[in-house]
Short mmCIF file of C-alpha atoms in Angstrom, two decimals:
data_model
loop_
_atom_site.label_atom_id
_atom_site.label_comp_id
_atom_site.label_asym_id
_atom_site.label_seq_id
_atom_site.Cartn_x
_atom_site.Cartn_y
_atom_site.Cartn_z
CA MET A 1 -0.04 -0.04 -0.02
CA ILE A 2 0.99 3.63 -0.45
CA SER A 3 1.43 5.72 2.59
CA GLY A 4 1.40 9.57 2.67
CA GLY A 5 3.36 9.71 5.96
CA VAL A 6 2.46 10.51 9.62
CA ASP A 7 2.08 14.25 9.28
CA ARG A 8 1.16 14.39 5.58
CA PRO A 9 -2.02 12.51 4.63
CA THR A 10 -2.12 11.14 1.10
CA LEU A 11 -4.51 13.41 -1.32
CA LEU A 12 -6.94 11.48 -3.28
CA LEU A 13 -8.12 13.64 -6.14
CA VAL A 14 -11.49 12.96 -7.78
CA HIS A 15 -12.54 14.62 -10.99
CA GLY A 16 -15.89 15.78 -12.08
CA ALA A 17 -18.36 14.95 -15.04
CA TRP A 18 -17.08 14.69 -18.53
CA HIS A 19 -13.49 14.69 -17.19
CA GLY A 20 -10.92 12.04 -16.29
CA SER A 21 -7.96 11.90 -13.90
CA TRP A 22 -5.75 13.70 -16.49
CA CYS A 23 -7.21 16.97 -15.35
CA TRP A 24 -5.16 16.79 -12.25
CA ASP A 25 -1.76 16.47 -13.85
CA ALA A 26 -0.42 19.98 -13.28
CA LEU A 27 -1.74 20.09 -9.72
CA ARG A 28 -0.06 16.72 -8.93
CA ALA A 29 3.17 18.02 -10.40
CA VAL A 30 3.04 21.06 -7.99
CA LEU A 31 2.05 18.97 -5.01
CA GLY A 32 4.56 16.33 -5.79
CA ALA A 33 7.41 18.79 -5.93
CA ASP A 34 6.30 19.94 -2.35
CA GLY A 35 6.43 16.44 -1.15
CA TRP A 36 2.83 15.33 -1.15
CA THR A 37 1.73 12.01 -2.09
CA THR A 38 -1.33 12.10 -4.53
CA ARG A 39 -3.57 9.50 -5.86
CA VAL A 40 -6.30 9.85 -8.61
CA VAL A 41 -9.18 7.75 -9.74
CA ASP A 42 -11.13 7.56 -13.13
CA LEU A 43 -14.85 7.59 -12.57
CA PRO A 44 -16.42 5.00 -14.78
CA SER A 45 -19.56 7.35 -15.46
CA ALA A 46 -17.29 9.55 -17.72
CA GLY A 47 -17.82 7.51 -20.90
CA ARG A 48 -19.84 4.52 -19.56
CA PRO A 49 -23.48 4.22 -18.72
CA THR A 50 -22.93 3.81 -15.08
CA GLY A 51 -24.16 5.66 -12.00
CA VAL A 52 -23.23 7.12 -8.55
CA GLN A 53 -22.80 3.98 -6.74
CA ASP A 54 -20.37 2.66 -9.43
CA ASP A 55 -18.38 5.84 -9.10
CA ALA A 56 -18.41 5.60 -5.33
CA GLN A 57 -17.20 1.97 -5.47
CA ALA A 58 -14.25 3.16 -7.68
CA VAL A 59 -13.41 5.80 -5.08
CA LEU A 60 -13.67 3.26 -2.28
CA ALA A 61 -11.38 0.79 -4.18
CA GLU A 62 -8.72 3.57 -4.39
CA LEU A 63 -9.02 4.42 -0.88
CA GLU A 64 -8.48 0.79 0.12
CA ARG A 65 -5.02 0.97 -1.77
CA VAL A 66 -3.73 3.81 0.69
CA ASP A 67 -2.28 2.97 3.98
CA GLY A 68 -2.83 5.90 6.42
CA PRO A 69 -5.06 8.84 6.53
CA VAL A 70 -6.51 10.31 3.45
CA VAL A 71 -7.76 13.84 2.40
CA VAL A 72 -10.20 13.40 -0.46
CA VAL A 73 -10.48 16.40 -2.84
CA ALA A 74 -13.67 16.31 -4.93
CA HIS A 75 -14.29 18.55 -7.93
CA SER A 76 -17.80 19.36 -9.18
CA TYR A 77 -19.81 16.25 -9.91
CA GLY A 78 -17.18 14.25 -8.09
CA GLY A 79 -18.43 15.46 -4.88
CA VAL A 80 -21.54 13.26 -5.25
CA PRO A 81 -19.79 9.73 -5.29
CA VAL A 82 -17.20 10.98 -2.79
CA THR A 83 -19.98 11.94 -0.41
CA GLN A 84 -21.45 8.36 -0.78
CA ALA A 85 -17.97 6.66 -0.47
CA VAL A 86 -16.53 8.44 2.49
CA ALA A 87 -19.51 7.43 4.60
CA GLU A 88 -18.35 3.83 4.03
CA ALA A 89 -14.57 4.31 4.30
CA GLY A 90 -12.03 4.13 7.10
CA ASP A 91 -9.19 6.53 7.66
CA VAL A 92 -10.54 9.43 5.66
CA ALA A 93 -9.37 12.44 7.54
CA HIS A 94 -11.04 15.20 5.67
CA VAL A 95 -13.07 15.95 2.45
CA VAL A 96 -12.46 19.08 0.38
CA TYR A 97 -15.33 20.05 -1.89
CA LEU A 98 -13.78 22.03 -4.81
CA ALA A 99 -16.72 23.81 -6.49
CA ALA A 100 -18.40 20.41 -5.91
CA TYR A 101 -21.89 19.06 -5.16
CA GLN A 102 -22.04 18.53 -1.39
CA LEU A 103 -25.41 16.80 -1.39
CA ASP A 104 -27.34 15.03 1.43
CA VAL A 105 -29.11 11.73 1.52
CA GLY A 106 -31.93 11.47 -1.10
CA GLU A 107 -30.49 14.42 -3.17
CA SER A 108 -29.19 14.13 -6.64
CA LEU A 109 -27.37 16.41 -8.95
CA LEU A 110 -30.44 17.05 -11.24
CA GLY A 111 -32.61 17.51 -8.14
CA HIS A 112 -30.34 20.09 -6.63
CA HIS A 113 -31.00 22.16 -9.79
CA GLY A 114 -34.68 21.61 -9.69
CA ALA A 115 -34.54 19.46 -12.80
CA PRO A 116 -36.76 16.42 -13.32
CA VAL A 117 -35.13 13.02 -12.72
CA PRO A 118 -36.03 10.45 -15.34
CA PRO A 119 -37.46 7.25 -13.87
CA GLN A 120 -35.02 5.03 -15.87
CA PRO A 121 -32.33 7.57 -17.07
CA GLN A 122 -30.41 5.98 -19.95
CA GLY A 123 -27.72 7.19 -22.35
CA PHE A 124 -25.31 10.08 -21.98
CA GLN A 125 -25.29 13.78 -21.44
CA ALA A 126 -23.16 15.19 -24.28
CA VAL A 127 -20.10 17.26 -23.71
CA PRO A 128 -21.48 20.89 -23.34
CA ASP A 129 -21.30 23.20 -26.22
CA ASN A 130 -18.35 25.61 -26.04
CA PRO A 131 -16.81 23.90 -23.03
CA VAL A 132 -13.81 26.27 -22.84
CA PRO A 133 -15.73 29.26 -21.49
CA VAL A 134 -17.89 26.99 -19.24
CA PHE A 135 -14.96 25.12 -17.71
CA TYR A 136 -11.74 26.78 -18.49
CA GLY A 137 -12.45 30.51 -18.69
CA ASP A 138 -9.19 31.49 -17.10
CA VAL A 139 -6.95 28.81 -18.45
CA PRO A 140 -4.45 29.63 -21.16
CA GLU A 141 -6.06 29.21 -24.46
CA ALA A 142 -3.84 26.31 -25.86
CA GLU A 143 -4.16 24.35 -22.61
CA ALA A 144 -7.90 24.92 -22.46
CA ASP A 145 -8.33 23.68 -25.91
CA ARG A 146 -6.28 20.61 -25.21
CA ALA A 147 -8.53 19.82 -22.13
CA ALA A 148 -11.79 20.42 -23.98
CA ARG A 149 -10.71 17.83 -26.73
CA ARG A 150 -10.14 15.24 -23.82
CA LEU A 151 -13.88 15.51 -22.62
CA VAL A 152 -16.17 12.60 -22.92
CA PRO A 153 -19.97 12.06 -22.76
CA GLN A 154 -21.21 11.66 -19.09
CA SER A 155 -23.74 9.08 -17.98
CA THR A 156 -27.18 10.46 -17.54
CA LYS A 157 -27.77 7.94 -14.70
CA SER A 158 -24.94 9.63 -12.79
CA PHE A 159 -26.89 12.81 -12.61
CA GLY A 160 -30.16 11.27 -11.50
CA ASP A 161 -28.98 8.86 -8.77
CA PRO A 162 -29.77 10.01 -5.23
CA LEU A 163 -27.32 9.58 -2.43
CA THR A 164 -28.06 6.95 0.10
CA ARG A 165 -25.45 7.98 2.61
CA ALA A 166 -23.57 11.26 3.17
CA GLY A 167 -20.18 11.16 4.74
CA TRP A 168 -19.90 14.83 5.57
CA HIS A 169 -22.09 14.24 8.53
CA THR A 170 -19.29 12.34 10.11
CA VAL A 171 -16.09 13.15 8.22
CA PRO A 172 -14.93 16.83 8.64
CA SER A 173 -15.20 18.86 5.31
CA THR A 174 -14.00 22.09 3.80
CA TYR A 175 -15.61 23.79 0.85
CA ILE A 176 -13.66 25.89 -1.71
CA VAL A 177 -15.80 28.24 -3.62
CA CYS A 178 -14.63 29.20 -7.09
CA GLU A 179 -15.82 32.79 -7.23
CA HIS A 180 -15.90 33.30 -11.03
CA ASP A 181 -17.20 29.87 -11.90
CA ARG A 182 -19.53 29.59 -14.96
CA ALA A 183 -20.35 25.83 -14.55
CA LEU A 184 -21.64 25.75 -11.04
CA PRO A 185 -22.57 29.35 -10.12
CA PRO A 186 -20.88 30.80 -6.96
CA LYS A 187 -24.47 31.22 -5.51
CA ASN A 188 -25.07 27.56 -5.78
CA GLN A 189 -21.74 26.82 -4.26
CA GLU A 190 -22.37 29.16 -1.22
CA THR A 191 -25.68 27.31 -0.67
CA LEU A 192 -23.78 23.95 -0.57
CA ALA A 193 -20.82 25.27 1.46
CA VAL A 194 -22.84 25.94 4.48
CA ARG A 195 -22.70 22.16 4.99
CA SER A 196 -18.93 22.17 5.41
CA GLY A 197 -17.03 23.04 8.59
CA ALA A 198 -14.90 25.60 6.85
CA VAL A 199 -15.05 27.60 3.66
CA HIS A 200 -12.24 29.08 1.50
CA ARG A 201 -12.48 31.09 -1.75
CA LEU A 202 -10.52 31.29 -4.96
CA ALA A 203 -10.76 34.09 -7.51
CA SER A 204 -10.92 31.37 -10.21
CA HIS A 205 -13.27 29.93 -12.71
CA HIS A 206 -14.28 26.21 -12.55
CA SER A 207 -10.97 24.59 -13.01
CA PRO A 208 -8.30 26.09 -10.75
CA PHE A 209 -6.27 23.03 -10.95
CA LEU A 210 -5.47 24.14 -14.56
CA SER A 211 -5.54 27.96 -14.17
CA MET A 212 -3.89 28.43 -10.76
CA PRO A 213 -2.30 25.01 -9.62
CA GLU A 214 0.15 26.68 -7.36
CA GLU A 215 -2.48 28.63 -5.47
CA LEU A 216 -4.66 25.64 -5.29
CA ALA A 217 -1.91 23.37 -4.08
CA ALA A 218 -0.91 25.73 -1.34
CA LEU A 219 -4.53 25.86 -0.05
CA LEU A 220 -4.87 22.14 -0.20
CA ALA A 221 -1.62 21.73 1.75
CA GLU A 222 -2.87 24.15 4.22
CA ILE A 223 -6.20 22.16 4.71
CA ALA A 224 -4.39 18.83 4.77
CA HIS A 225 -1.87 19.97 7.47
CA ALA A 226 -4.75 21.22 9.52
CA SER A 227 -6.66 18.00 9.20
CA ALA A 228 -3.44 15.98 10.29
CA GLY A 229 -3.06 18.26 13.35
CA SER A 230 -6.76 17.94 14.31
CA ALA A 231 -6.50 14.21 14.14
CA ALA A 232 -3.33 14.01 16.24
#
């Protein structure tokens, strides 16, 4: 198993809808240079017709590969399966919701937005039109274009599945609001953030792991160090 060290928990980074673990590469490079151990997971719902429970199992499987405390960082939709997974996992020291859906039991992503949930959702949600301004508004143009080309359709089922457990009720959590986000508006984020024990803000669009990896890495390190201290 992989250990992050006594005073340095491992950081497990969980991507959002339409994305893959590749989106964390720049942030992982910065964190790694500072001595942090990071892990990632590819959620099956990005590209396959699976749902929240399948994604949660993928997160749990990755958590089981880590020896020692873990801080889970969930971005956007990734907050949904992470919330489900950490309720069933051991040794999760903290959850960080990065412009993410911090939902409660019985809630779904579609339901949070007041959208109807199909009784038997099938198929995929296509990659949004013009994804660069939606996801990467403050990312350098060439890098934003490369990221947009890597997006894949997202399972419709993952957006409609309700949570059956919500780990943030028992695992400490922090919310990072992205103040210029066009994908999950800051007003929505602020509503979700009240469920976390602490709230931080970044002057970023939806993807600070691409637009400001150094600033995000510093903030995550601060949160992770604090979680290690509180667990000591």
